[in-house]
mmCIF file of C-alpha atoms in Angstrom:
data_model
loop_
_atom_site.group_PDB
_atom_site.id
_atom_site.type_symbol
_atom_site.label_atom_id
_atom_site.label_comp_id
_atom_site.label_asym_id
_atom_site.label_seq_id
_atom_site.Cartn_x
_atom_site.Cartn_y
_atom_site.Cartn_z
ATOM 1 C CA VAL A 1 -57.068 126.334 -34.015
ATOM 2 C CA LEU A 2 -54.316 128.404 -35.040
ATOM 3 C CA ASN A 3 -54.328 131.991 -36.463
ATOM 4 C CA CYS A 4 -58.035 132.535 -35.591
ATOM 5 C CA PRO A 5 -58.260 135.958 -33.906
ATOM 6 C CA VAL A 6 -60.677 136.292 -30.697
ATOM 7 C CA LEU A 7 -62.943 139.334 -31.435
ATOM 8 C CA ARG A 8 -64.449 139.877 -27.959
ATOM 9 C CA LEU A 9 -65.023 137.837 -24.870
ATOM 10 C CA GLU A 10 -68.299 137.392 -22.603
ATOM 11 C CA ASP A 11 -67.884 136.591 -18.767
ATOM 12 C CA LEU A 12 -70.831 134.118 -18.386
ATOM 13 C CA PRO A 13 -71.743 131.870 -15.431
ATOM 14 C CA MET A 14 -71.000 128.815 -17.105
ATOM 15 C CA GLY A 15 -67.377 130.203 -18.388
ATOM 16 C CA THR A 16 -65.903 132.606 -20.735
ATOM 17 C CA ARG A 17 -67.676 132.689 -24.366
ATOM 18 C CA LEU A 18 -64.995 133.450 -27.126
ATOM 19 C CA HIS A 19 -66.387 134.981 -30.255
ATOM 20 C CA THR A 20 -64.270 134.471 -33.402
ATOM 21 C CA PRO A 21 -64.825 134.642 -37.252
ATOM 22 C CA LEU A 22 -65.432 130.976 -37.223
ATOM 23 C CA GLY A 23 -67.744 130.747 -34.401
ATOM 24 C CA GLU A 24 -68.016 130.705 -30.704
ATOM 25 C CA CYS A 25 -67.027 128.466 -27.949
ATOM 26 C CA THR A 26 -66.792 128.512 -24.007
ATOM 27 C CA ALA A 27 -63.949 128.086 -21.970
ATOM 28 C CA ASP A 28 -63.226 127.330 -18.474
ATOM 29 C CA ALA A 29 -60.169 129.545 -18.412
ATOM 30 C CA VAL A 30 -58.563 132.078 -20.639
ATOM 31 C CA ILE A 31 -54.700 132.784 -21.026
ATOM 32 C CA PHE A 32 -54.110 136.281 -22.469
ATOM 33 C CA ALA A 33 -50.747 135.878 -24.436
ATOM 34 C CA ALA A 34 -51.458 137.812 -27.559
ATOM 35 C CA GLY A 35 -49.290 140.515 -26.951
ATOM 36 C CA ALA A 36 -49.742 143.715 -28.961
ATOM 37 C CA TRP A 37 -53.307 142.788 -29.864
ATOM 38 C CA LEU A 38 -54.467 142.260 -26.180
ATOM 39 C CA PRO A 39 -55.728 145.927 -25.758
ATOM 40 C CA GLU A 40 -58.126 145.310 -28.540
ATOM 41 C CA VAL A 41 -59.555 141.765 -26.997
ATOM 42 C CA ASN A 42 -59.513 143.256 -23.180
ATOM 43 C CA PRO A 43 -59.712 146.834 -22.041
ATOM 44 C CA TRP A 44 -57.929 145.825 -19.071
ATOM 45 C CA PHE A 45 -54.782 145.622 -21.039
ATOM 46 C CA ARG A 46 -54.910 149.285 -22.295
ATOM 47 C CA GLU A 47 -52.394 151.683 -21.184
ATOM 48 C CA LYS A 48 -50.510 148.463 -19.690
ATOM 49 C CA ILE A 49 -49.462 146.831 -23.039
ATOM 50 C CA VAL A 50 -47.578 149.120 -25.701
ATOM 51 C CA PRO A 51 -47.050 147.669 -28.948
ATOM 52 C CA VAL A 52 -43.559 147.860 -30.539
ATOM 53 C CA ARG A 53 -42.650 147.280 -34.269
ATOM 54 C CA GLU A 54 -39.176 145.605 -35.135
ATOM 55 C CA HIS A 55 -37.724 145.360 -38.703
ATOM 56 C CA SER A 56 -35.641 142.678 -40.151
ATOM 57 C CA GLN A 57 -33.939 141.879 -43.248
ATOM 58 C CA SER A 58 -32.347 138.734 -44.518
ATOM 59 C CA GLY A 59 -30.507 137.399 -47.652
ATOM 60 C CA PRO A 60 -28.585 134.264 -49.015
ATOM 61 C CA MET A 61 -25.567 133.073 -47.254
ATOM 62 C CA GLU A 62 -21.985 133.845 -48.384
ATOM 63 C CA SER A 63 -18.736 132.909 -47.079
ATOM 64 C CA LEU A 64 -18.793 134.868 -43.881
ATOM 65 C CA SER A 65 -16.447 134.491 -40.858
ATOM 66 C CA LEU A 66 -19.541 135.629 -38.127
ATOM 67 C CA PRO A 67 -20.814 134.021 -35.158
ATOM 68 C CA SER A 68 -23.875 131.916 -35.939
ATOM 69 C CA ALA A 69 -25.861 134.059 -33.473
ATOM 70 C CA LEU A 70 -25.484 137.042 -31.458
ATOM 71 C CA ARG A 71 -27.364 140.002 -29.640
ATOM 72 C CA ALA A 72 -25.859 143.423 -29.162
ATOM 73 C CA GLN A 73 -27.109 147.207 -28.234
ATOM 74 C CA TYR A 74 -28.904 145.642 -24.955
ATOM 75 C CA GLY A 75 -30.757 143.221 -27.001
ATOM 76 C CA TYR A 76 -31.831 145.803 -29.709
ATOM 77 C CA VAL A 77 -29.919 144.025 -32.518
ATOM 78 C CA GLN A 78 -30.126 140.336 -33.258
ATOM 79 C CA TRP A 79 -28.168 138.371 -35.955
ATOM 80 C CA VAL A 80 -28.255 134.805 -37.088
ATOM 81 C CA THR A 81 -26.715 132.673 -39.818
ATOM 82 C CA GLN A 82 -27.806 129.593 -40.932
ATOM 83 C CA GLU A 83 -26.544 127.177 -43.710
ATOM 84 C CA ASN A 84 -28.519 128.998 -46.443
ATOM 85 C CA TYR A 85 -29.276 132.633 -45.049
ATOM 86 C CA TRP A 86 -28.425 135.424 -42.894
ATOM 87 C CA ALA A 87 -30.906 137.655 -40.915
ATOM 88 C CA ILE A 88 -30.963 140.714 -38.619
ATOM 89 C CA SER A 89 -33.340 142.490 -36.953
ATOM 90 C CA GLY A 90 -33.624 145.442 -34.546
ATOM 91 C CA CYS A 91 -32.249 149.156 -34.719
ATOM 92 C CA ARG A 92 -35.397 150.612 -33.143
ATOM 93 C CA TRP A 93 -33.476 153.782 -32.334
ATOM 94 C CA ALA A 94 -33.373 154.822 -35.907
ATOM 95 C CA THR A 95 -36.632 156.596 -35.567
ATOM 96 C CA PRO A 96 -37.580 159.233 -33.141
ATOM 97 C CA HIS A 97 -40.315 157.246 -31.673
ATOM 98 C CA LEU A 98 -38.461 154.110 -31.366
ATOM 99 C CA GLU A 99 -41.470 152.361 -33.267
ATOM 100 C CA PHE A 100 -43.417 152.427 -29.821
ATOM 101 C CA GLY A 101 -47.304 152.201 -30.425
ATOM 102 C CA GLU A 102 -47.027 151.194 -34.075
ATOM 103 C CA THR A 103 -49.590 148.405 -35.047
ATOM 104 C CA ASP A 104 -48.970 148.100 -38.482
ATOM 105 C CA ASP A 105 -46.793 145.184 -39.329
ATOM 106 C CA ASN A 106 -47.369 145.235 -43.074
ATOM 107 C CA THR A 107 -44.978 148.050 -43.804
ATOM 108 C CA THR A 108 -41.311 148.559 -43.189
ATOM 109 C CA SER A 109 -39.213 151.735 -42.108
ATOM 110 C CA ALA A 110 -36.804 153.031 -44.753
ATOM 111 C CA PRO A 111 -34.390 154.690 -41.853
ATOM 112 C CA ILE A 112 -34.596 151.484 -39.950
ATOM 113 C CA GLN A 113 -33.689 149.113 -42.783
ATOM 114 C CA ALA A 114 -30.741 151.567 -43.586
ATOM 115 C CA ALA A 115 -29.576 151.500 -40.084
ATOM 116 C CA LEU A 116 -29.839 147.532 -40.127
ATOM 117 C CA SER A 117 -27.512 147.723 -43.301
ATOM 118 C CA GLN A 118 -25.095 150.317 -41.769
ATOM 119 C CA PHE A 119 -24.921 147.938 -38.571
ATOM 120 C CA ARG A 120 -23.917 145.124 -40.826
ATOM 121 C CA SER A 121 -21.394 147.101 -42.741
ATOM 122 C CA LYS A 122 -19.859 148.850 -39.956
ATOM 123 C CA TYR A 123 -19.357 145.660 -37.432
ATOM 124 C CA PHE A 124 -19.059 142.731 -40.066
ATOM 125 C CA ASN A 125 -17.925 144.515 -43.089
ATOM 126 C CA HIS A 126 -21.012 142.644 -44.623
ATOM 127 C CA ASN A 127 -22.299 144.798 -47.456
ATOM 128 C CA ILE A 128 -24.687 142.434 -49.447
ATOM 129 C CA ALA A 129 -28.080 144.114 -50.299
ATOM 130 C CA PRO A 130 -30.930 141.983 -48.364
ATOM 131 C CA THR A 131 -33.352 139.959 -50.558
ATOM 132 C CA ARG A 132 -36.233 140.323 -47.952
ATOM 133 C CA GLN A 133 -37.243 142.938 -45.623
ATOM 134 C CA TRP A 134 -40.285 142.856 -43.298
ATOM 135 C CA SER A 135 -41.783 144.054 -39.746
ATOM 136 C CA THR A 136 -43.342 142.161 -36.705
ATOM 137 C CA LEU A 137 -45.001 143.311 -33.592
ATOM 138 C CA TRP A 138 -43.971 142.642 -29.958
ATOM 139 C CA ALA A 139 -45.227 144.234 -26.919
ATOM 140 C CA LYS A 140 -43.796 145.425 -23.768
ATOM 141 C CA SER A 141 -45.653 146.286 -20.531
ATOM 142 C CA CYS A 142 -45.884 150.077 -19.385
ATOM 143 C CA ASP A 143 -43.284 149.368 -16.541
ATOM 144 C CA GLY A 144 -41.066 147.095 -18.477
ATOM 145 C CA LEU A 145 -41.980 144.007 -16.413
ATOM 146 C CA PRO A 146 -43.974 140.754 -17.391
ATOM 147 C CA ILE A 147 -47.551 140.539 -16.501
ATOM 148 C CA ILE A 148 -48.075 137.053 -15.296
ATOM 149 C CA GLY A 149 -51.135 135.606 -13.379
ATOM 150 C CA PRO A 150 -54.784 136.324 -12.991
ATOM 151 C CA LEU A 151 -56.452 139.489 -13.802
ATOM 152 C CA PRO A 152 -57.795 141.323 -10.684
ATOM 153 C CA GLY A 153 -61.230 139.891 -9.655
ATOM 154 C CA ARG A 154 -61.086 137.016 -12.459
ATOM 155 C CA ALA A 155 -59.210 133.926 -11.194
ATOM 156 C CA THR A 156 -59.682 132.330 -14.710
ATOM 157 C CA TRP A 157 -58.568 135.140 -16.826
ATOM 158 C CA VAL A 158 -54.833 134.702 -16.632
ATOM 159 C CA SER A 159 -52.310 137.220 -18.212
ATOM 160 C CA CYS A 160 -48.759 135.802 -19.746
ATOM 161 C CA THR A 161 -47.492 138.908 -21.642
ATOM 162 C CA GLY A 162 -45.161 141.877 -21.384
ATOM 163 C CA PHE A 163 -41.883 140.066 -22.233
ATOM 164 C CA MET A 164 -40.276 143.212 -23.973
ATOM 165 C CA GLY A 165 -40.093 140.920 -27.319
ATOM 166 C CA ASN A 166 -36.783 139.423 -26.354
ATOM 167 C CA ASP A 167 -36.598 137.520 -23.099
ATOM 168 C CA TRP A 168 -37.541 134.170 -24.405
ATOM 169 C CA GLY A 169 -36.298 132.369 -21.358
ATOM 170 C CA TRP A 170 -38.898 134.409 -19.167
ATOM 171 C CA GLY A 171 -41.598 133.551 -21.420
ATOM 172 C CA MET A 172 -41.161 129.774 -21.184
ATOM 173 C CA ARG A 173 -40.682 129.908 -17.439
ATOM 174 C CA ALA A 174 -43.732 132.318 -17.075
ATOM 175 C CA ALA A 175 -45.776 129.685 -19.359
ATOM 176 C CA LYS A 176 -44.784 126.748 -16.932
ATOM 177 C CA ALA A 177 -45.911 128.768 -13.951
ATOM 178 C CA VAL A 178 -49.239 129.652 -15.530
ATOM 179 C CA ALA A 179 -49.995 126.122 -16.346
ATOM 180 C CA SER A 180 -49.081 124.975 -12.647
ATOM 181 C CA GLY A 181 -51.658 127.542 -11.611
ATOM 182 C CA LEU A 182 -54.399 126.387 -14.009
ATOM 183 C CA LEU A 183 -53.778 122.716 -13.144
ATOM 184 C CA HIS A 184 -52.965 122.675 -9.550
ATOM 185 C CA GLY A 185 -54.748 125.941 -8.346
ATOM 186 C CA GLU A 186 -51.500 127.802 -7.315
ATOM 187 C CA ALA A 187 -48.256 129.038 -8.682
ATOM 188 C CA LYS A 188 -46.273 130.560 -5.678
ATOM 189 C CA GLU A 189 -43.192 130.720 -7.675
ATOM 190 C CA ILE A 190 -44.644 133.964 -9.432
ATOM 191 C CA PRO A 191 -43.462 137.029 -7.386
ATOM 192 C CA ASP A 192 -45.763 139.688 -6.777
ATOM 193 C CA TRP A 193 -44.312 142.364 -8.647
ATOM 194 C CA MET A 194 -44.807 140.385 -11.582
ATOM 195 C CA THR A 195 -48.572 139.810 -11.163
ATOM 196 C CA PRO A 196 -51.520 142.041 -12.589
ATOM 197 C CA ALA A 197 -52.291 143.117 -9.109
ATOM 198 C CA ARG A 198 -49.523 145.495 -9.092
ATOM 199 C CA PHE A 199 -51.914 147.757 -11.386
ATOM 200 C CA VAL A 200 -54.619 147.774 -8.654
#
């Protein structure tokens, strides 16, 4: 069931009861992979998962001699061109608080949108005004490392989050390890320094 928020969890003898706006269901295991919204679902993630707001803009494609995709500034800026459009995101340094802790993804920041346009102008000589601007949320962990594996004391509550918003390869590999642990009872490939046990 896509786009159905989990309001709260109950740990019961027969499993975990999930409460949603559509009703309730019981699960044998729960994977916490909701990123920025995890502290609202489970208090264990408070002070461990920090939401970060990222801004993007896009417009129709023109004749540009640009790479089809790139990342710059240690991953803080991403650019992509497709057949019909271009898009850029990032520039979180444009505000003093770096957009850490922001949870409203229905608004955009004028300074960051301006910084994105300045980046395009300076490095690509691309001065076309964007036709769309938006923001999204991702989440980082408090120590900058992913949190992968069972929560302390709850073998069936498994975390797979905190990937800094950019490391897609880590996320896919972590998902494979989590699936292996749930299906086969162990996932020895997860290093101790990535497991939730490091916070105990």
